[in-house]
Short mmCIF file of C-alpha atoms in Angstrom, two decimals:
data_model
loop_
_atom_site.label_atom_id
_atom_site.label_comp_id
_atom_site.label_asym_id
_atom_site.label_seq_id
_atom_site.Cartn_x
_atom_site.Cartn_y
_atom_site.Cartn_z
CA MET Y 1 0.56 0.02 -0.14
CA LEU Y 2 2.88 2.21 0.21
CA ALA Y 3 5.01 2.36 -2.66
CA LEU Y 4 1.04 2.66 -4.40
CA ARG Y 5 0.39 5.65 -2.47
CA LEU Y 6 4.08 6.42 -4.02
CA THR Y 7 3.30 6.04 -6.75
CA ARG Y 8 0.31 7.56 -7.58
CA GLY Y 9 1.77 10.98 -5.62
CA SER Y 10 5.36 11.13 -7.38
CA HIS Y 11 6.50 14.37 -9.44
CA PRO Y 12 5.43 13.32 -13.04
CA ALA Y 13 8.32 13.85 -14.58
CA VAL Y 14 8.69 10.17 -12.67
CA GLN Y 15 5.30 8.84 -13.62
CA LEU Y 16 6.48 9.40 -17.45
CA ARG Y 17 9.49 6.85 -16.42
CA ARG Y 18 7.36 4.45 -15.15
CA LEU Y 19 5.37 4.63 -18.13
CA LEU Y 20 8.36 4.16 -20.02
CA VAL Y 21 8.94 1.16 -18.25
CA ALA Y 22 5.15 -0.53 -18.80
CA LEU Y 23 5.41 0.49 -22.22
CA ALA Y 24 8.93 -2.26 -22.99
CA SER Y 25 7.09 -4.64 -21.01
CA ALA Y 26 4.74 -4.34 -22.44
CA GLY Y 27 6.51 -5.50 -25.65
CA THR Y 28 8.47 -7.73 -24.40
CA GLY Y 29 5.23 -9.77 -22.99
CA PHE Y 30 3.59 -9.26 -26.81
CA LEU Y 31 7.08 -10.83 -28.06
CA LEU Y 32 7.17 -14.06 -25.84
CA LEU Y 33 3.32 -14.61 -26.10
CA CYS Y 34 3.82 -14.40 -29.45
CA THR Y 35 6.53 -17.24 -29.35
CA LEU Y 36 3.95 -19.54 -27.75
CA GLY Y 37 1.92 -18.44 -30.25
CA TYR Y 38 4.78 -20.01 -32.74
CA ALA Y 39 4.90 -23.01 -30.98
CA MET Y 40 1.51 -23.46 -30.43
CA GLY Y 41 0.93 -23.34 -33.97
CA HIS Y 42 3.94 -24.75 -35.45
CA PRO Y 43 4.33 -28.00 -33.37
CA ASP Y 44 6.42 -30.37 -35.76
CA SER Y 45 9.37 -27.62 -35.11
CA PRO Y 46 10.16 -26.70 -31.27
CA ALA Y 47 13.80 -25.59 -32.67
CA ALA Y 48 12.48 -23.01 -34.37
CA SER Y 49 10.64 -21.66 -31.60
CA ALA Y 50 13.15 -22.72 -28.90
CA LEU Y 51 15.49 -20.05 -30.52
CA ARG Y 52 12.06 -17.92 -31.49
CA LEU Y 53 12.58 -17.10 -27.51
CA GLY Y 54 16.21 -17.77 -27.30
CA TRP Y 55 16.66 -14.05 -29.37
CA CYS Y 56 13.75 -12.98 -27.03
CA ALA Y 57 16.17 -12.49 -24.09
CA THR Y 58 17.44 -8.95 -25.41
CA PRO Y 59 14.55 -7.34 -24.84
CA LEU Y 60 14.01 -9.08 -21.98
CA ALA Y 61 17.78 -7.48 -20.66
CA ALA Y 62 17.28 -4.52 -21.60
CA THR Y 63 14.26 -3.87 -19.78
CA VAL Y 64 15.03 -4.88 -17.13
CA TYR Y 65 18.11 -3.09 -17.87
CA PHE Y 66 15.53 -0.35 -18.16
CA ALA Y 67 13.88 -1.17 -15.18
CA MET Y 68 16.99 -0.73 -12.78
CA ALA Y 69 18.51 3.12 -14.31
CA VAL Y 70 15.26 4.14 -13.23
CA ALA Y 71 14.48 2.76 -10.10
CA ARG Y 72 18.13 4.41 -9.43
CA THR Y 73 16.32 7.34 -9.73
CA ASP Y 74 13.45 7.29 -8.49
CA PRO Y 75 13.53 10.36 -5.34
CA ALA Y 76 10.85 8.56 -3.71
CA THR Y 77 12.35 5.91 -2.73
CA ARG Y 78 15.82 7.94 -1.55
CA PRO Y 79 17.50 6.85 0.71
CA ARG Y 80 16.84 10.20 3.38
CA PRO Y 81 17.59 11.54 7.44
CA GLY Y 82 15.04 10.91 9.39
CA LEU Y 83 13.35 7.52 7.61
CA SER Y 84 14.87 5.72 9.87
CA ALA Y 85 12.79 6.74 12.33
CA ILE Y 86 9.77 5.92 10.71
CA GLY Y 87 11.21 2.26 9.56
CA LEU Y 88 11.52 3.55 6.46
CA GLY Y 89 15.68 2.41 6.48
CA PRO Y 90 17.69 0.87 2.95
CA SER Y 91 16.45 -2.37 2.97
CA ARG Y 92 12.76 -0.76 3.88
CA LEU Y 93 13.39 1.42 0.74
CA MET Y 94 15.26 -1.10 -1.20
CA ALA Y 95 12.19 -3.26 -0.55
CA ILE Y 96 9.33 -0.55 -2.20
CA SER Y 97 11.37 0.28 -5.21
CA ALA Y 98 11.41 -3.89 -5.87
CA THR Y 99 7.10 -3.44 -4.84
CA THR Y 100 7.08 0.04 -7.30
CA THR Y 101 8.82 -1.78 -10.62
CA ALA Y 102 6.83 -5.10 -10.37
CA LEU Y 103 3.33 -2.77 -10.00
CA ALA Y 104 4.94 -1.19 -12.94
CA CYS Y 105 6.16 -4.21 -14.88
CA THR Y 106 3.07 -6.19 -14.22
CA LEU Y 107 0.49 -3.22 -15.91
CA GLY Y 108 2.47 -4.04 -18.46
CA SER Y 109 2.71 -7.39 -19.13
CA MET Y 110 -1.37 -7.13 -18.65
CA LEU Y 111 -1.52 -4.12 -21.86
CA ALA Y 112 0.74 -7.19 -23.61
CA LEU Y 113 -2.17 -9.94 -22.71
CA LEU Y 114 -4.20 -7.81 -24.00
CA PHE Y 115 -2.93 -6.76 -27.06
CA PHE Y 116 -2.89 -10.29 -27.76
CA LEU Y 117 -5.60 -11.64 -27.11
CA HIS Y 118 -7.56 -8.94 -29.15
CA LEU Y 119 -5.31 -10.39 -32.65
CA ARG Y 120 -6.37 -12.89 -32.04
CA GLY Y 121 -9.54 -12.53 -31.91
CA ASP Y 122 -10.57 -13.93 -28.63
CA LEU Y 123 -12.01 -10.25 -27.17
CA THR Y 124 -14.02 -8.38 -29.80
CA GLY Y 125 -13.33 -11.24 -32.89
CA MET Y 126 -10.78 -11.10 -35.38
CA PRO Y 127 -8.75 -8.09 -36.79
CA PHE Y 128 -6.93 -6.57 -39.62
CA ASP Y 129 -8.77 -9.62 -42.16
CA GLY Y 130 -6.96 -12.16 -39.85
CA ALA Y 131 -3.93 -11.06 -41.16
CA ALA Y 132 -1.81 -11.85 -37.67
CA ALA Y 133 -3.29 -15.28 -37.62
CA GLU Y 134 -0.72 -16.79 -38.64
CA PHE Y 135 1.93 -16.79 -35.71
CA LEU Y 136 -0.53 -16.38 -33.61
CA ALA Y 137 -2.14 -19.67 -33.64
CA SER Y 138 -6.05 -17.96 -32.96
CA GLU Y 139 -7.93 -21.69 -34.00
CA GLN Y 140 -6.09 -23.49 -30.78
CA PRO Y 141 -7.68 -22.31 -27.65
CA LEU Y 142 -4.02 -20.14 -25.50
CA PRO Y 143 -2.66 -22.56 -22.48
CA LEU Y 144 -3.58 -20.26 -19.93
CA PRO Y 145 -0.97 -21.21 -17.43
CA ALA Y 146 1.84 -21.26 -20.14
CA ALA Y 147 1.13 -17.77 -21.07
CA LEU Y 148 1.12 -16.08 -17.25
CA THR Y 149 4.09 -17.41 -16.45
CA LEU Y 150 5.87 -16.39 -19.56
CA LEU Y 151 4.62 -13.16 -18.86
CA ALA Y 152 5.72 -13.46 -14.85
CA LEU Y 153 9.36 -13.22 -16.97
CA VAL Y 154 9.47 -9.22 -16.87
CA PRO Y 155 7.78 -8.66 -13.61
CA VAL Y 156 10.50 -11.13 -11.76
CA THR Y 157 13.35 -10.58 -13.69
CA ALA Y 158 12.67 -6.78 -12.59
CA SER Y 159 11.94 -6.36 -9.56
CA VAL Y 160 14.98 -9.27 -8.02
CA ALA Y 161 17.03 -6.95 -9.84
CA VAL Y 162 16.73 -4.08 -8.86
CA ALA Y 163 16.24 -5.39 -4.97
CA LEU Y 164 20.16 -6.60 -6.02
CA ALA Y 165 20.98 -3.31 -7.78
CA LEU Y 166 20.22 -1.06 -4.72
CA ARG Y 167 20.74 -3.43 -1.72
CA PRO Y 168 22.03 -1.78 0.94
CA ARG Y 169 26.06 -1.96 0.67
CA ASP Y 170 28.77 -1.42 3.63
CA LEU Y 171 31.01 1.16 2.44
CA ARG Y 172 33.04 1.42 4.96
CA PRO Y 173 37.35 0.24 3.49
CA ALA Y 174 38.01 -3.35 3.96
CA SER Y 175 40.86 -2.52 7.39
CA GLU Y 176 37.87 -1.16 9.03
CA LYS Y 177 35.58 -3.74 9.18
CA GLY Y 178 36.40 -6.09 11.88
CA PRO Y 179 35.94 -6.58 15.54
CA ALA Y 180 37.43 -4.38 17.11
CA ARG Y 181 35.49 -1.88 14.20
CA SER Y 182 32.04 -3.35 14.86
CA TYR Y 183 28.74 -1.38 15.29
CA GLY Y 184 26.84 -2.96 17.93
CA ARG Y 185 27.32 -1.05 21.24
CA PHE Y 186 30.51 0.66 20.86
CA GLY Y 187 31.85 2.52 18.28
CA VAL Y 188 35.18 2.78 16.18
CA GLN Y 189 37.67 0.66 19.01
CA GLY Y 190 35.54 0.39 21.90
CA ARG Y 191 34.13 3.90 22.77
CA PRO Y 192 30.51 5.03 22.68
CA HIS Y 193 28.99 6.86 19.76
CA SER Y 194 29.28 9.85 19.72
CA ARG Y 195 25.04 9.70 18.57
CA GLU Y 196 22.08 10.94 21.47
CA THR Y 197 19.49 8.45 21.83
CA PHE Y 198 16.07 10.49 22.32
CA GLY Y 199 18.55 13.20 24.48
CA ALA Y 200 19.46 11.25 26.85
CA TYR Y 201 23.46 10.60 26.37
CA GLY Y 202 23.35 14.57 25.95
CA ARG Y 203 22.36 16.13 28.56
CA PHE Y 204 22.64 13.91 30.64
CA GLY Y 205 25.11 11.66 29.25
CA ALA Y 206 27.55 13.17 32.49
CA GLN Y 207 25.70 12.73 34.67
CA LEU Y 208 25.36 9.06 34.08
CA ARG Y 209 28.88 9.38 33.66
CA ALA Y 210 30.00 10.74 37.51
CA GLY Y 211 27.63 8.85 39.12
CA GLY Y 212 24.14 7.96 37.91
CA ARG Y 213 25.26 4.48 36.85
CA SER Y 214 26.91 3.37 40.13
CA GLY Y 215 24.31 5.12 42.30
CA GLY Y 216 26.78 7.70 44.07
CA PRO Y 217 26.38 11.13 44.80
CA GLU Y 218 26.25 14.02 41.94
CA PRO Y 219 28.03 16.41 40.76
CA GLU Y 220 28.87 19.12 42.30
CA PRO Y 221 26.98 22.05 39.94
CA ALA Y 222 30.65 23.88 40.06
CA GLU Y 223 31.88 20.36 38.24
CA GLN Y 224 29.80 20.26 35.72
CA PRO Y 225 30.71 23.13 32.98
CA ALA Y 226 34.90 20.74 33.19
CA GLN Y 227 33.23 17.72 33.10
CA ASP Y 228 30.89 19.02 30.08
CA GLU Y 229 32.99 20.01 27.94
CA GLN Y 230 35.18 16.82 29.28
CA LEU Y 231 32.61 15.09 27.64
CA ALA Y 232 32.00 16.62 24.47
CA ALA Y 233 35.53 17.05 23.40
CA THR Y 234 35.37 12.59 24.15
CA ASN Y 235 32.64 12.99 21.67
CA ASP Y 236 33.44 15.09 18.63
CA THR Y 237 37.18 12.99 18.90
CA ALA Y 238 34.38 9.51 18.36
CA SER Y 239 32.38 11.42 15.74
CA ALA Y 240 36.11 12.87 14.05
CA THR Y 241 36.40 8.39 13.72
CA ALA Y 242 33.94 6.52 13.58
CA PRO Y 243 33.23 5.28 9.89
CA GLY Y 244 29.63 5.56 9.18
CA ASP Y 245 29.14 10.21 10.21
CA HIS Y 246 28.93 12.17 7.76
CA PRO Y 247 31.84 13.76 6.14
CA ASP Y 248 33.73 17.83 6.95
CA PRO Y 249 32.27 19.76 4.48
CA SER Y 250 34.70 21.77 4.93
CA ARG Y 251 36.91 19.46 3.71
CA PRO Y 252 37.26 18.71 0.70
CA ALA Y 253 36.49 15.01 -0.90
CA ALA Y 254 39.24 12.41 -1.94
CA PRO Y 255 39.59 11.93 -5.43
CA ARG Y 256 37.83 9.26 -7.35
CA GLU Y 257 39.96 6.11 -8.21
CA ALA Y 258 39.84 4.95 -12.05
CA PRO Y 259 37.23 2.35 -13.12
CA ARG Y 260 39.05 -0.91 -13.09
CA GLY Y 261 36.82 -2.68 -16.10
CA LEU Y 262 38.88 -1.41 -18.56
CA PRO Y 263 41.76 -4.58 -19.17
CA TRP Y 264 39.18 -6.61 -18.86
CA GLY Y 265 36.89 -5.29 -21.03
CA ILE Y 266 39.47 -4.60 -23.94
CA ALA Y 267 39.99 -8.53 -22.95
CA VAL Y 268 37.24 -9.36 -23.93
CA LEU Y 269 36.21 -7.30 -26.50
CA ALA Y 270 39.39 -9.45 -27.83
CA ALA Y 271 38.08 -12.81 -27.32
CA GLY Y 272 34.63 -11.89 -28.92
CA LEU Y 273 36.74 -10.89 -32.17
CA ALA Y 274 38.81 -13.71 -31.51
CA VAL Y 275 35.72 -15.77 -31.68
CA GLU Y 276 33.63 -14.14 -34.49
CA ALA Y 277 37.04 -14.43 -36.45
CA TYR Y 278 37.08 -18.47 -36.37
CA ALA Y 279 33.99 -18.26 -36.95
CA SER Y 280 34.15 -16.32 -40.45
CA ARG Y 281 37.09 -19.54 -41.00
CA ALA Y 282 34.40 -22.90 -39.74
CA LYS Y 283 33.59 -24.09 -42.80
CA ASP Y 284 30.21 -26.87 -41.27
CA GLY Y 285 28.98 -24.91 -38.22
CA GLY Y 286 26.15 -24.64 -37.02
CA GLY Y 287 23.32 -22.72 -38.98
CA LEU Y 288 22.10 -18.96 -37.13
CA SER Y 289 19.05 -17.56 -38.41
CA LEU Y 290 18.80 -13.68 -37.17
CA PRO Y 291 16.20 -12.39 -36.25
CA GLY Y 292 14.64 -11.76 -39.94
CA GLY Y 293 16.55 -13.76 -42.43
CA LEU Y 294 19.27 -10.94 -42.37
CA ALA Y 295 21.73 -13.90 -42.62
CA ASP Y 296 22.50 -17.14 -41.61
CA GLY Y 297 26.39 -18.79 -39.90
CA PRO Y 298 27.65 -20.31 -37.46
CA ALA Y 299 26.62 -19.63 -33.94
CA SER Y 300 29.93 -19.09 -32.86
CA VAL Y 301 28.76 -15.80 -34.36
CA LEU Y 302 26.25 -15.65 -31.32
CA ALA Y 303 28.53 -16.61 -28.59
CA GLY Y 304 31.22 -12.97 -30.42
CA TRP Y 305 27.96 -11.24 -30.27
CA VAL Y 306 27.90 -11.64 -26.86
CA LEU Y 307 31.48 -11.31 -25.98
CA THR Y 308 31.77 -7.97 -27.88
CA ALA Y 309 28.22 -6.36 -26.16
CA ILE Y 310 29.84 -7.86 -22.75
CA GLY Y 311 33.39 -5.83 -23.77
CA LEU Y 312 32.00 -2.58 -24.67
CA ALA Y 313 29.62 -2.49 -21.42
CA LEU Y 314 32.63 -3.06 -19.05
CA ALA Y 315 35.19 -0.93 -21.25
CA GLY Y 316 32.64 2.32 -21.01
CA PRO Y 317 33.41 3.89 -17.23
CA GLY Y 318 37.24 3.24 -18.06
CA LEU Y 319 36.42 4.79 -22.15
CA THR Y 320 34.35 7.58 -20.65
CA HIS Y 321 37.71 8.84 -18.05
CA LEU Y 322 39.84 8.89 -19.78
CA CYS Y 323 38.03 10.98 -22.42
CA GLY Y 324 37.78 12.67 -19.40
CA ARG Y 325 41.35 13.08 -18.51
CA LEU Y 326 42.47 13.57 -22.39
CA LEU Y 327 40.26 16.58 -22.53
CA GLN Y 328 42.16 17.50 -19.84
CA SER Y 329 45.87 17.15 -20.88
CA VAL Y 330 48.27 19.84 -22.11
CA GLY Y 331 47.37 22.91 -20.64
CA PRO Y 332 43.09 23.16 -20.03
CA GLY Y 333 41.53 26.44 -19.26
CA ALA Y 334 38.17 26.70 -17.04
CA LEU Y 335 36.02 24.72 -19.49
CA ARG Y 336 38.15 21.91 -20.46
CA LEU Y 337 39.47 21.77 -16.56
CA LEU Y 338 35.46 21.59 -15.17
CA ALA Y 339 34.46 19.49 -18.22
CA GLY Y 340 37.07 16.96 -17.90
CA ARG Y 341 37.08 16.81 -13.81
CA VAL Y 342 32.26 16.01 -14.20
CA LEU Y 343 33.60 13.29 -16.70
CA MET Y 344 36.53 11.79 -14.98
CA GLU Y 345 34.13 12.32 -11.84
CA GLU Y 346 30.58 10.27 -13.63
CA ALA Y 347 32.85 7.48 -15.55
CA THR Y 348 30.97 5.10 -13.37
CA ARG Y 349 27.66 6.49 -14.44
CA ILE Y 350 27.88 7.78 -17.19
CA GLY Y 351 30.12 4.85 -19.07
CA ARG Y 352 28.46 1.55 -18.24
CA PRO Y 353 25.09 3.42 -19.70
CA LEU Y 354 27.44 4.28 -22.92
CA GLY Y 355 29.35 0.85 -23.28
CA VAL Y 356 24.80 -0.75 -23.96
CA VAL Y 357 24.57 1.88 -26.32
CA CYS Y 358 27.50 1.26 -28.05
CA ALA Y 359 27.14 -2.31 -28.42
CA VAL Y 360 23.71 -2.03 -29.70
CA ALA Y 361 25.34 0.38 -31.92
CA SER Y 362 27.56 -2.38 -33.64
CA GLY Y 363 25.24 -4.61 -33.69
CA GLY Y 364 22.70 -3.08 -35.20
CA PHE Y 365 25.15 -1.63 -38.17
CA ALA Y 366 26.09 -5.10 -38.36
CA MET Y 367 22.49 -6.40 -39.27
CA THR Y 368 22.13 -3.23 -41.66
CA ALA Y 369 25.69 -4.39 -43.54
CA LEU Y 370 24.28 -7.75 -44.43
CA TYR Y 371 20.63 -6.56 -45.27
CA ASP Y 372 20.04 -7.46 -48.68
CA ALA Y 373 17.88 -5.67 -50.75
CA ASP Y 374 16.37 -8.32 -52.86
CA ALA Y 375 15.68 -9.79 -48.89
CA PRO Y 376 12.17 -10.15 -47.58
CA ALA Y 377 11.14 -6.80 -45.68
CA PHE Y 378 12.06 -6.61 -41.38
CA GLY Y 379 8.74 -7.93 -40.32
CA PRO Y 380 6.45 -6.99 -37.40
CA LEU Y 381 8.04 -8.59 -34.74
CA THR Y 382 11.71 -8.27 -35.96
CA THR Y 383 11.33 -4.01 -36.16
CA LEU Y 384 9.85 -5.20 -32.00
CA GLY Y 385 12.09 -6.38 -31.54
CA LEU Y 386 14.56 -3.78 -32.81
CA PHE Y 387 12.77 -0.76 -31.07
CA LEU Y 388 12.18 -2.05 -27.99
CA VAL Y 389 16.76 -2.80 -27.53
CA THR Y 390 17.19 0.27 -28.95
CA GLY Y 391 14.73 2.25 -27.07
CA CYS Y 392 15.19 0.96 -23.96
CA THR Y 393 19.28 1.34 -24.15
CA VAL Y 394 18.88 4.90 -25.36
CA ALA Y 395 16.23 5.78 -22.42
CA THR Y 396 18.30 3.73 -20.04
CA LEU Y 397 21.65 6.69 -21.26
CA LEU Y 398 19.06 9.82 -21.15
CA THR Y 399 17.93 8.17 -17.63
CA ALA Y 400 21.57 7.63 -16.25
CA ALA Y 401 23.08 11.77 -17.36
CA LEU Y 402 19.34 12.82 -15.91
CA GLU Y 403 21.05 11.11 -12.34
CA ALA Y 404 24.53 12.94 -13.13
CA LYS Y 405 23.06 16.36 -13.13
CA HIS Y 406 20.76 15.84 -10.13
CA ALA Y 407 23.80 14.51 -8.63
CA ARG Y 408 25.94 17.68 -9.33
CA ALA Y 409 23.60 20.34 -8.81
CA ASP Y 410 24.85 21.67 -5.66
CA THR Y 411 28.35 21.91 -7.58
CA THR Y 412 26.34 23.76 -9.96
CA ALA Y 413 24.40 26.66 -7.45
CA ALA Y 414 28.34 26.83 -6.64
CA LEU Y 415 29.76 27.88 -10.19
CA LEU Y 416 26.59 30.00 -9.88
CA ARG Y 417 26.66 31.75 -6.92
CA LEU Y 418 30.73 32.23 -7.47
CA GLY Y 419 30.19 33.84 -10.37
CA ALA Y 420 30.39 31.47 -12.70
CA PRO Y 421 28.20 32.62 -16.86
CA ALA Y 422 25.46 29.89 -17.49
CA THR Y 423 26.66 29.97 -21.38
CA MET Y 424 30.07 28.02 -19.32
CA LEU Y 425 28.45 25.69 -18.54
CA ARG Y 426 26.56 25.34 -21.12
CA SER Y 427 29.53 25.09 -23.20
CA ALA Y 428 31.61 22.80 -20.48
CA ALA Y 429 28.43 19.71 -21.39
CA ALA Y 430 28.72 20.38 -25.11
CA LEU Y 431 32.43 19.66 -24.86
CA ARG Y 432 31.69 16.29 -22.53
CA ALA Y 433 29.11 15.24 -25.72
CA GLY Y 434 31.54 15.81 -28.63
CA ALA Y 435 34.34 14.41 -26.45
CA LEU Y 436 32.24 10.94 -26.12
CA LEU Y 437 30.58 12.14 -29.50
CA ALA Y 438 34.60 11.36 -30.55
CA LEU Y 439 35.33 8.69 -28.87
CA PHE Y 440 33.03 5.99 -28.65
CA LEU Y 441 31.25 6.83 -32.95
CA PRO Y 442 34.90 5.29 -34.37
CA LEU Y 443 35.00 2.80 -31.31
CA THR Y 444 30.95 1.48 -32.66
CA LEU Y 445 31.42 1.95 -36.21
CA PHE Y 446 35.14 -0.15 -35.81
CA VAL Y 447 33.48 -3.25 -33.84
CA ALA Y 448 30.44 -3.34 -36.11
CA GLU Y 449 32.71 -3.54 -39.67
CA LEU Y 450 34.77 -6.50 -37.40
CA ALA Y 451 31.63 -8.03 -37.12
CA ALA Y 452 29.96 -7.60 -40.18
CA LEU Y 453 32.71 -9.54 -41.40
CA PRO Y 454 32.10 -13.16 -40.19
CA LEU Y 455 28.92 -13.57 -42.57
CA ALA Y 456 29.75 -10.86 -45.28
CA GLY Y 457 30.89 -13.80 -47.47
CA ARG Y 458 27.79 -16.26 -46.33
#
């Protein structure tokens, strides 16, 4: 009920993002139901039905990835001071976010089921003069348990992924995780916490320490200020060393380390390209039918494409961080310095969706290069799948960019108060976009050309 109330009372922009998640879930659910209809209409070809179901994994992954990005930017489930006092701790907020995602995906699945039943003619008669009867098996009764199982894939997978992504984590360094620095009744190295419990420790801590616990006499009023000062000094020392407290705002933040996934991403990308090159030399490999009948080739090409996409996603944050560092090289001015520092700070948040977009773009470019003009046009299901994957990945990138903008809102406000012109901030944003485009566009074209080579001569 709380998740439903938070969903109803959200900002219109947040509601729009949730509606997009519901639409993506509806499209993926409709593809799954169409796979079921094809399997019902062609019981003698289970391999083709299994292949169609396997191709639905790509829209499913794109939808879940988009749902995770929307859940991270949801302001209703963002931890804020005071929420733990009313029972809304990090675990409860994580559960609410997962429930909200499940509600949006379930709404989309129900829309997919209604549209599927409408096309089959189970609701109001056969539409479009029965053009969809071939792949929907309208002459056979629909197995409701199988349909509901397929429709439950998107809500269950998305909610579990959101719960795993937003689960509470212990952000302390490894050197501070031990029995000597536990968070039980005692704080760091056995010292009491400086946190007050309904004011008892703050107002009456000196009296309890002096004689309240042992039943001795209360201290004299003349001794009270000295003991209060000693207690305050002890609390300040404990709070300064406690790793769970907020850092001092007067001190500059420690520089963020560079993402460590760049070597792994390059290695996985090279492995994917090597698998594709080996597949191009295979003469008797298993057949692979791409959606829409684009090309046929060895099944190992699919493994190479998957490795290539994973490599680009892993290398995206490191490449973004490297792009920001290159912007600040060779005597940077204020504009280049600001743009480069923002790229380095937001490398993990922006780089991962950008790498996924590059992987999808390279795959789409390779499929376009393999398309033969004499071949039949793309079918409606292939077009829907391509639209879903492309739209979800681009929407995830835009959502991550919006999240990064909100994360540095305080820095932007501080720059404006210091007198920085708004045109400078817009120029820095344009410079960041141009630098990323100059780095990732040639990389995408290069990977796309290498990915199309194995099937070019077939």
